[in-house]
Coordinates of C-alpha atoms in Angstrom, one line a residue:
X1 CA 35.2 183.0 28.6
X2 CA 33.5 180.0 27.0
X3 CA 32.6 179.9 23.3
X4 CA 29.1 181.4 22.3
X5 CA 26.7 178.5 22.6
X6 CA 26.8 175.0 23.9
X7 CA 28.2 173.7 20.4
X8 CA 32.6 173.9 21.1
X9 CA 32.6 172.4 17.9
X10 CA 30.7 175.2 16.0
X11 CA 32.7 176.7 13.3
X12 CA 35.5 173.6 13.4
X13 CA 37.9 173.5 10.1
X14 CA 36.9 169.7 9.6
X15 CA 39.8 169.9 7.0
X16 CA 42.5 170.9 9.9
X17 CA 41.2 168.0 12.0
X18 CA 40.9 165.5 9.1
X19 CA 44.7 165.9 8.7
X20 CA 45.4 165.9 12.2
X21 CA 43.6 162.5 12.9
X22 CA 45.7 160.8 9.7
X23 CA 49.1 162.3 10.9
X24 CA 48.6 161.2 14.1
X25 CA 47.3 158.0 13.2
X26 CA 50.0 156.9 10.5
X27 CA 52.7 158.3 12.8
X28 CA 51.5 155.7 15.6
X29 CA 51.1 152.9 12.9
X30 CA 55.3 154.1 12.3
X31 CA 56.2 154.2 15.8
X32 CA 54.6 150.5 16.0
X33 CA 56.7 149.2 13.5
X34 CA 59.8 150.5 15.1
X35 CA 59.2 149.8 18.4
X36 CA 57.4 146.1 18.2
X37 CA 59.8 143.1 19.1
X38 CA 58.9 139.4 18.6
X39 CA 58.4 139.1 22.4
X40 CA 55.2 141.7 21.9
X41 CA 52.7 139.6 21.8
X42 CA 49.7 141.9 22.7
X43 CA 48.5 145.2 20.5
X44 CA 47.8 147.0 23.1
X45 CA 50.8 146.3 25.3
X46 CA 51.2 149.8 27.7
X47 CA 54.8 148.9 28.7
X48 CA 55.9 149.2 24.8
X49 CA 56.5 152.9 23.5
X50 CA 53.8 152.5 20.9
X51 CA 51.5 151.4 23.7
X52 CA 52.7 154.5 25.7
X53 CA 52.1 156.6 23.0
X54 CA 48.7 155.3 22.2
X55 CA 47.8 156.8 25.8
X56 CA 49.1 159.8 24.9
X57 CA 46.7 159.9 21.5
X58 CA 43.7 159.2 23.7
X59 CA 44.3 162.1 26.5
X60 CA 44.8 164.3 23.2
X61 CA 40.9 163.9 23.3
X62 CA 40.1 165.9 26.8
X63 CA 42.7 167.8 26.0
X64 CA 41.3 168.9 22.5
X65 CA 38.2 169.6 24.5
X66 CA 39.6 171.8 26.9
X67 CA 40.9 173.7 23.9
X68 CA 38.1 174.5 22.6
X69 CA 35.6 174.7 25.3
X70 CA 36.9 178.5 25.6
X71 CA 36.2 181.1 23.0
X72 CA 38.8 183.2 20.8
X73 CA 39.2 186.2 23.5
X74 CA 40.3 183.9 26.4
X75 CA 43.8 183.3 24.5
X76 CA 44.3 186.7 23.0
X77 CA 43.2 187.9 26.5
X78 CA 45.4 185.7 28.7
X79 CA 48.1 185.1 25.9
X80 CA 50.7 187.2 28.5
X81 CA 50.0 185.1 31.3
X82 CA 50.7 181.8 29.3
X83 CA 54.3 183.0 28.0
X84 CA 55.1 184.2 31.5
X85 CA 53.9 181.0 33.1
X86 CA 55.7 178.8 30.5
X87 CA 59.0 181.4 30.7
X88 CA 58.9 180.1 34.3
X89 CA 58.6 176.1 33.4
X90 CA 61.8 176.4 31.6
X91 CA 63.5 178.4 34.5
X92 CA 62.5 175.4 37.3
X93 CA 64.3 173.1 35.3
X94 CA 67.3 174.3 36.6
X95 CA 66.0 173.8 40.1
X96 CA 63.4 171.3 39.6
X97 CA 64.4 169.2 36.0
X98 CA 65.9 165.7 35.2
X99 CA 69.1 165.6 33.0
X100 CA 68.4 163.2 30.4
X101 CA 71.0 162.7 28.0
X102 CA 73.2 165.7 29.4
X103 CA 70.3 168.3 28.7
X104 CA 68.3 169.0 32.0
X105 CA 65.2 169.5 29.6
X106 CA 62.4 167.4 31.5
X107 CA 60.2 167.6 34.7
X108 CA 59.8 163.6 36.3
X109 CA 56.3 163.3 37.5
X110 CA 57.1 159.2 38.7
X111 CA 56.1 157.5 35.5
X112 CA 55.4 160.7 33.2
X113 CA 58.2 163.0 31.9
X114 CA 56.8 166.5 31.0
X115 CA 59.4 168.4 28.6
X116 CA 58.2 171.9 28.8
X117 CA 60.1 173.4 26.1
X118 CA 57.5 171.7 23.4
X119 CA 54.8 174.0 25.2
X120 CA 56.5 177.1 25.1
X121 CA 56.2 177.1 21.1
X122 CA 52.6 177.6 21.3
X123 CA 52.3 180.1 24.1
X124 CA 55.3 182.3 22.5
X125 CA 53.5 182.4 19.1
X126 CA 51.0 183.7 21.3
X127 CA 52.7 186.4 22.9
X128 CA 54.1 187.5 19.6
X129 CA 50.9 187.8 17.8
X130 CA 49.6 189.8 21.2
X131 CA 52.3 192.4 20.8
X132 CA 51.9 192.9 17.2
X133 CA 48.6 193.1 16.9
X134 CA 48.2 196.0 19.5
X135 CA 46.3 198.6 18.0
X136 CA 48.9 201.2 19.6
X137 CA 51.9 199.0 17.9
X138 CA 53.7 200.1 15.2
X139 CA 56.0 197.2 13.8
X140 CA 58.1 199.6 12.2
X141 CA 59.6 201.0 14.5
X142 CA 62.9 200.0 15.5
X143 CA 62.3 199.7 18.8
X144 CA 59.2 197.7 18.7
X145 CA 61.3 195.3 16.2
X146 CA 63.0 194.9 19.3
X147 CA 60.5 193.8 21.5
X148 CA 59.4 191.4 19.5
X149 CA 63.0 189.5 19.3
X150 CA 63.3 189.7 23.0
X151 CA 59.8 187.8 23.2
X152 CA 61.4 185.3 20.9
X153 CA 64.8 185.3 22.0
X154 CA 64.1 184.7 26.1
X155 CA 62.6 181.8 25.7
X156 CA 65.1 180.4 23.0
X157 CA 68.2 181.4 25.9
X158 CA 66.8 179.8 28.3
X159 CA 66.4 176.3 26.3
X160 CA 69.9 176.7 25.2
X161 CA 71.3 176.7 28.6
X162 CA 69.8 173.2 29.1
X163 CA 71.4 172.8 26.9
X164 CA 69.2 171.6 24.6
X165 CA 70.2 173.5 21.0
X166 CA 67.7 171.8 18.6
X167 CA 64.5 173.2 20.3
X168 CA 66.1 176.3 20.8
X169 CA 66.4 176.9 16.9
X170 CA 63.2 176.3 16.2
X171 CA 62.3 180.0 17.4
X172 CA 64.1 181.0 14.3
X173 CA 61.0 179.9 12.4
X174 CA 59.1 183.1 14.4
X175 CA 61.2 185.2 11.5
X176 CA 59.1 184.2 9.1
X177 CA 56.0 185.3 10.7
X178 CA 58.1 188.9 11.6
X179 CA 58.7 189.0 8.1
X180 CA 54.9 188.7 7.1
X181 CA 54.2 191.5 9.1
X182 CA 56.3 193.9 7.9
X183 CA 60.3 193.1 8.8
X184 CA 62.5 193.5 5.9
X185 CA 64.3 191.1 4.1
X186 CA 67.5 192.6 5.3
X187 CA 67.1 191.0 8.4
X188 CA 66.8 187.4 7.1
X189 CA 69.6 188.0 4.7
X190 CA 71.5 189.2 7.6
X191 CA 70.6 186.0 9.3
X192 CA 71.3 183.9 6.5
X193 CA 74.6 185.9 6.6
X194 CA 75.8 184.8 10.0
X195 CA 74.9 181.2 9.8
X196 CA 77.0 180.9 6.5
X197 CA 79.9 183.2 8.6
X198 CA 79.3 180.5 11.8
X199 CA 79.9 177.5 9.3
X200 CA 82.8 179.0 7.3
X201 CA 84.4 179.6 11.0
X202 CA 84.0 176.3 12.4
X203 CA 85.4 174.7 8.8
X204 CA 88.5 177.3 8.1
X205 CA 89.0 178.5 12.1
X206 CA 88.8 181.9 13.3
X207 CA 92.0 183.6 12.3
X208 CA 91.3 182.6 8.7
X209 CA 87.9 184.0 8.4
X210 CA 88.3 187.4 10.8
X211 CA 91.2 188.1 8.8
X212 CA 89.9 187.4 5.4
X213 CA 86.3 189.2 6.2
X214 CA 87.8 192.4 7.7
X215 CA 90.1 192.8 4.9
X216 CA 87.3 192.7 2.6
X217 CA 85.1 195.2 4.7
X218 CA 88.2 197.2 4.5
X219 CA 88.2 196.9 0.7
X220 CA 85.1 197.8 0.3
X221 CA 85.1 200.6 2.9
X222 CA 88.1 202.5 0.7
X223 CA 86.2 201.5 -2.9
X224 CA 83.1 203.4 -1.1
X225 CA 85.4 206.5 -0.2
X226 CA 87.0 206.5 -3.5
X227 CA 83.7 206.9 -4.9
X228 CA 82.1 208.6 -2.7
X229 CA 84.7 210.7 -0.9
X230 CA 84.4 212.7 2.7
X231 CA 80.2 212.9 2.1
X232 CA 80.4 209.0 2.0
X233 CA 82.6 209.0 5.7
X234 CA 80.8 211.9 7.5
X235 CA 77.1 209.9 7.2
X236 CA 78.7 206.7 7.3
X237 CA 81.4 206.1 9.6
X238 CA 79.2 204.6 12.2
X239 CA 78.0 202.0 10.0
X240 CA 81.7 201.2 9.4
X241 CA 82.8 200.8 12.8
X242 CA 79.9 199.0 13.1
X243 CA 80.5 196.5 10.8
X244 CA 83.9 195.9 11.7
X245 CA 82.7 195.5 15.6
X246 CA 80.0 193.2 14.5
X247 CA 82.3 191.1 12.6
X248 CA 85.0 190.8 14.8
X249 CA 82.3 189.8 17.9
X250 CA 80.3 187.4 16.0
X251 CA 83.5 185.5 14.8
X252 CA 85.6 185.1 18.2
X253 CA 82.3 184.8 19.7
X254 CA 81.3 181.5 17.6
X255 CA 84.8 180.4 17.9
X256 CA 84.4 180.7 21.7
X257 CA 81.0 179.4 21.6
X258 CA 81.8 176.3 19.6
X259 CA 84.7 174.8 21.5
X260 CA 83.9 176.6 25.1
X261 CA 80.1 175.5 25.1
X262 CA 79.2 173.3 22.9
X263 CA 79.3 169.5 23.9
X264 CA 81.3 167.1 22.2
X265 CA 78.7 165.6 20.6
X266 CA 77.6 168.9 19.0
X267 CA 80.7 169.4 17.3
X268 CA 80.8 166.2 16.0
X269 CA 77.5 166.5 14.4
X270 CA 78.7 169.7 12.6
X271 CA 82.3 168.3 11.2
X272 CA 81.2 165.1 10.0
X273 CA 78.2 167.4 8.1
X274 CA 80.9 169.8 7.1
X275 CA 82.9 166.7 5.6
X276 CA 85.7 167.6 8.7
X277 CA 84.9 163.8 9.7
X278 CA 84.1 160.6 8.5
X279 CA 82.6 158.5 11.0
X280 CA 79.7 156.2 9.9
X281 CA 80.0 154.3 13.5
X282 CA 80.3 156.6 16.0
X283 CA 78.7 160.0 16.3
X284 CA 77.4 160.0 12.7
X285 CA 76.4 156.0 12.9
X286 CA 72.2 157.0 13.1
X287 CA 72.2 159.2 10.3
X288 CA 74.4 156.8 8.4
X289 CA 72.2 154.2 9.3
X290 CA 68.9 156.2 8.4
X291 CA 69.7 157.1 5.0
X292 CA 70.2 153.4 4.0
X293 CA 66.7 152.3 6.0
X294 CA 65.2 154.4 3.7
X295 CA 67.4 153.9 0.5
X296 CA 66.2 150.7 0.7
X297 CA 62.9 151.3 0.6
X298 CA 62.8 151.8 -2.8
X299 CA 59.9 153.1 -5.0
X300 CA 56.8 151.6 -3.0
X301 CA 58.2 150.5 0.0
X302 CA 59.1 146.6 1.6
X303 CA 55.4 147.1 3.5
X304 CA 54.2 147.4 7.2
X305 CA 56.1 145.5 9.3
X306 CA 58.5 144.4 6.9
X307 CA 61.3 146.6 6.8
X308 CA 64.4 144.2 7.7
X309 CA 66.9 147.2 9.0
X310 CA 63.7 148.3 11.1
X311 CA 62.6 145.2 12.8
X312 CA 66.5 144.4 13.4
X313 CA 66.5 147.5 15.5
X314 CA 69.6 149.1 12.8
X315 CA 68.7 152.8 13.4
X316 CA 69.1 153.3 17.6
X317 CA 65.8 155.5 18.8
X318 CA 64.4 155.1 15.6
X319 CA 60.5 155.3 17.0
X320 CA 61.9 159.1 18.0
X321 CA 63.4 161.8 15.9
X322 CA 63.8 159.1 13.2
X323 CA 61.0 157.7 12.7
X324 CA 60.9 159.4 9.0
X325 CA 63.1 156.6 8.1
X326 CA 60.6 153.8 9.3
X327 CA 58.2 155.6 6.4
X328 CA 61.2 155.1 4.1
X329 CA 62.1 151.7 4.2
X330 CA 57.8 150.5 4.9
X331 CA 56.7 153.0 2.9
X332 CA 59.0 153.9 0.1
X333 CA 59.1 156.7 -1.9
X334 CA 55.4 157.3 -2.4
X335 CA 54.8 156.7 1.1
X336 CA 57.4 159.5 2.1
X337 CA 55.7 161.8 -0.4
X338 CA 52.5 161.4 0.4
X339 CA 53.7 162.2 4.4
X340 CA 55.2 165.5 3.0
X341 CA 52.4 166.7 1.0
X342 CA 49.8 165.7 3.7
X343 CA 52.4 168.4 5.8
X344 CA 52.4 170.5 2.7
X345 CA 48.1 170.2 2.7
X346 CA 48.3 171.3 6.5
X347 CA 50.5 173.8 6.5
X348 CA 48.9 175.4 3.3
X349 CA 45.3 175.0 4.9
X350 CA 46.7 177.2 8.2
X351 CA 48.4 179.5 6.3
X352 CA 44.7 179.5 3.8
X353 CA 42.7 180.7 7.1
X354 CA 45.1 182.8 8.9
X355 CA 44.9 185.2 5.5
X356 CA 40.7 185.0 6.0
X357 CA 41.1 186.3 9.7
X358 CA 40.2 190.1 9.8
X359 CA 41.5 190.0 13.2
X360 CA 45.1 190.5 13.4
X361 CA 46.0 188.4 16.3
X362 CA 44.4 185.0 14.5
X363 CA 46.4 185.8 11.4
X364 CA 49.8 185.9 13.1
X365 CA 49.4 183.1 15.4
X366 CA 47.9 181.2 12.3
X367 CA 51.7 182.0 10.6
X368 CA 53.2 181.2 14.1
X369 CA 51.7 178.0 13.8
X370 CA 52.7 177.5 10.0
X371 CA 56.1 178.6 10.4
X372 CA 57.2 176.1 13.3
X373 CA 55.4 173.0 11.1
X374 CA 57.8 174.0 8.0
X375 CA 60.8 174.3 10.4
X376 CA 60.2 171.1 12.2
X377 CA 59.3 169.5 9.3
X378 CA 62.1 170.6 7.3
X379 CA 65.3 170.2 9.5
X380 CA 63.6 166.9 10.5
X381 CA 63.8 165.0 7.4
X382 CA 66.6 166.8 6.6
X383 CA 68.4 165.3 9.6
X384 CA 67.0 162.2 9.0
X385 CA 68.4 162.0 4.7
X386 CA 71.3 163.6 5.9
X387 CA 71.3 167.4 4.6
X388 CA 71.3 168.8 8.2
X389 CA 73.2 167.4 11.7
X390 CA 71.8 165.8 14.0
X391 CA 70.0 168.3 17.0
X392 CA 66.9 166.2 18.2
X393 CA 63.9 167.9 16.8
X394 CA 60.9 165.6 16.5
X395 CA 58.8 165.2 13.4
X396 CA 55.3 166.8 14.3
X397 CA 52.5 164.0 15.3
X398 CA 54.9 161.2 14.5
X399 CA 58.0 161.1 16.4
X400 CA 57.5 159.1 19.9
X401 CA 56.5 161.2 23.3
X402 CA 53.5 162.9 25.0
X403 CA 55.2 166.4 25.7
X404 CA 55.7 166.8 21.4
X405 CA 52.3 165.0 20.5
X406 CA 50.3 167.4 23.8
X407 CA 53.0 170.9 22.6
X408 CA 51.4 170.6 18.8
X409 CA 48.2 169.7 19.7
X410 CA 47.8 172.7 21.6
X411 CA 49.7 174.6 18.9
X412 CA 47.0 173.4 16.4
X413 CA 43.8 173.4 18.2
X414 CA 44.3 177.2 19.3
X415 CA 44.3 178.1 16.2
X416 CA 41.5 176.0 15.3
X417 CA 39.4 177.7 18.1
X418 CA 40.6 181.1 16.4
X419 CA 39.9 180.4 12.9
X420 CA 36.4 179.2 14.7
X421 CA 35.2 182.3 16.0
X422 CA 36.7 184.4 13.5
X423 CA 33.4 184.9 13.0
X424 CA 32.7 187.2 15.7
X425 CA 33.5 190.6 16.9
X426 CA 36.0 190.2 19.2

């Protein structure tokens, strides 16, 4: 199953790589600066989490290599076997994991930590773009809509028992790539439907929103009669019921949900975004503290190494999920910008080849791939300014830990052996 020839760098998008080398690269340069106390004295100190990380850049190398020593066929061939394997990681965690910070979401290997729900990502985008682009697969088709959300939706269950709720919304992002393939908007305004519905019922409480939504279904259900009289009931009462059913599920259920399974600490997140809280020292204190790290930042930035609320250690775990804010203060506003368009510059270049595939299964893991950058990218800084609650997703190539750095490097480099041998007939 190796590539054609003995070059594994034939055919390479330099420009994917290029971006992937100066992401990585600033991102450690960030994780320095928020991480580095006056006791450091060595660079290269491996006991310090930018010296940990830096061993996690340099074993990206064998791992890049191993990537792309096989050819194009091998993933689409074995694509199954990956999800299955990595459907299986997730489930010995409940046997086999380490509960850190009440979410049993890592495997302790002595000094090494393995989190296999950053792994997943990549192999599910592979499974999906398997079971689409079956030549015997019509996407069309109700039912084979169907298969594809279970592909997504297993893995996503099982990384919300951890419970670990962040990663698990980042499947959502696999909509996007349904979407390009021929799903219909109404499913992503339906989506966009229930989250506003799940956020109305955690600010007003059940009874108010049940109560107010059915009696508008019912309005609407005896304007549609009026107008369209027994025709309208005999072809449609199904779709009534339906709706009311629907309704009346998805609202106890999130009410259920939200105070029966949801930790403490969840619910916080979500009332002090929905305004329900005020609480700039408890729960809320690191995104309180992030948006004034990189308020303060200003235009061009107090410099490397020089951001006072930084080096005093103001934002807790700031080398990790908010590491953003270490670009804001340093970095300022052009620094910040220039991160975001070098994300914007990746994510256009994968979404650029994945149109030039003429095989189907590189084009919708290419969108797999683009999809879960813009998600990650996007709820991360939004977290990190404020606009979303905190649920611990990790800005791609910057935030702190192998497991992230290892998930998108695979996630990227697969795609960069596809785009490779797009070449050939598979």
């Amino acid at each position: 199953m190796r590539q054609e020839g003995n070059n594994i760098f034939a055919g390479v998008d330099w420009l994917l790589v290029t971006l992937f080398v100066i992401l990585v690269s600033f991102g450690w340069l960030n994780i320095y600066s928020a991480s580095k106390t006056d006791e450091d004295i060595e660079l290269l100190s491996f006991s310090t989490e930018y010296g940990k990380q830096l061993i996690f850049i340099f074993l990206t190398i064998p791992l890049i290599i191993i990537i792309l020593f096989f050819n194009a066929k091998f993933y689409e061939k074995f694509s199954i076997i990956f999800y299955l394997v990595s459907l299986l990681s997730l489930v010995g965690l409940f046997f086999f994991g380490k509960t850190i910070n009440g979410a049993t979401s890592w495997y302790n290997f002595g000094v090494l930590g393995l989190q296999p729900s950053e792994f997943v990502k990549a192999f599910t985008a592979l499974a999906v773009a398997k079971l689409i682009s079956d030549r015997q697969y019509n996407f069309k088709l109700i039912k084979n809509q169907i298969k594809a959300f279970i592909v997504i939706f297993i893995p996503a269950f099982l990384i919300t028992l951890q419970p670990d709720v962040g990663s698990a919304l980042i499947y959502v992002a696999f909509f996007f790539v349904l979407h390009r393939e021929g799903l219909t908007l109404n499913y992503i305004i339906l989506g966009t439907l229930l989250i506003v519905m799940f956020l109305l019922t955690i600010l007003l409480g059940v009874t108010l929103v049940l109560s107010s939504l059915l009696i508008l279904l019912t309005i609407f259900t005896v304007y549609a009669i009026y107008r369209g009289g027994k025709r309208f009931l005999r072809f449609n009462w199904y779709k009534i019921i339906a709706g009311y059913a629907i309704i009346t599920i998805f609202i106890i259920g999130t009410g259920f949900t939200y105070n029966n399974i949801f930790k403490q600490h969840h619910r916080d997140r979500f009332e002090i975004l929905l305004g329900l809280k005020q609480d700039s020292q408890g729960i809320g204190y690191n995104s309180h503290q992030s948006e004034l790290t990189i308020s303060s930042g200003g235009l061009s930035g107090k410099g490397f190494l020089k951001g006072d609320l930084t080096q005093g250690d103001f934002v807790p775990e700031q080398h990790t999920d908010y590491i953003f804010s270490v670009v804001g203060e340093e970095w300022g506003f052009l620094g910040s910008s220039l991160v975001i368009i070098l994300f914007m510059l990746l994510m256009y270049r994968v979404i650029y080849l994945a149109e030039t595939h003429t095989n189907k299964f590189g084009r919708i893991y290419g969108y797999g791939l683009a999809s879960i950058l813009f998600f990650h990218v996007i709820v991360n800084i939004g977290m990190v300014i404020g606009l979303f609650p905190t649920v611990g997703i990790p800005l791609p190539f910057f935030s702190y830990g192998g497991s992230s750095l290892w998930g998108f490097t695979i996630l990227l480099f697969i795609f960069i052996r596809l785009d490779a041998h797009k070449g050939y007939d598979w």
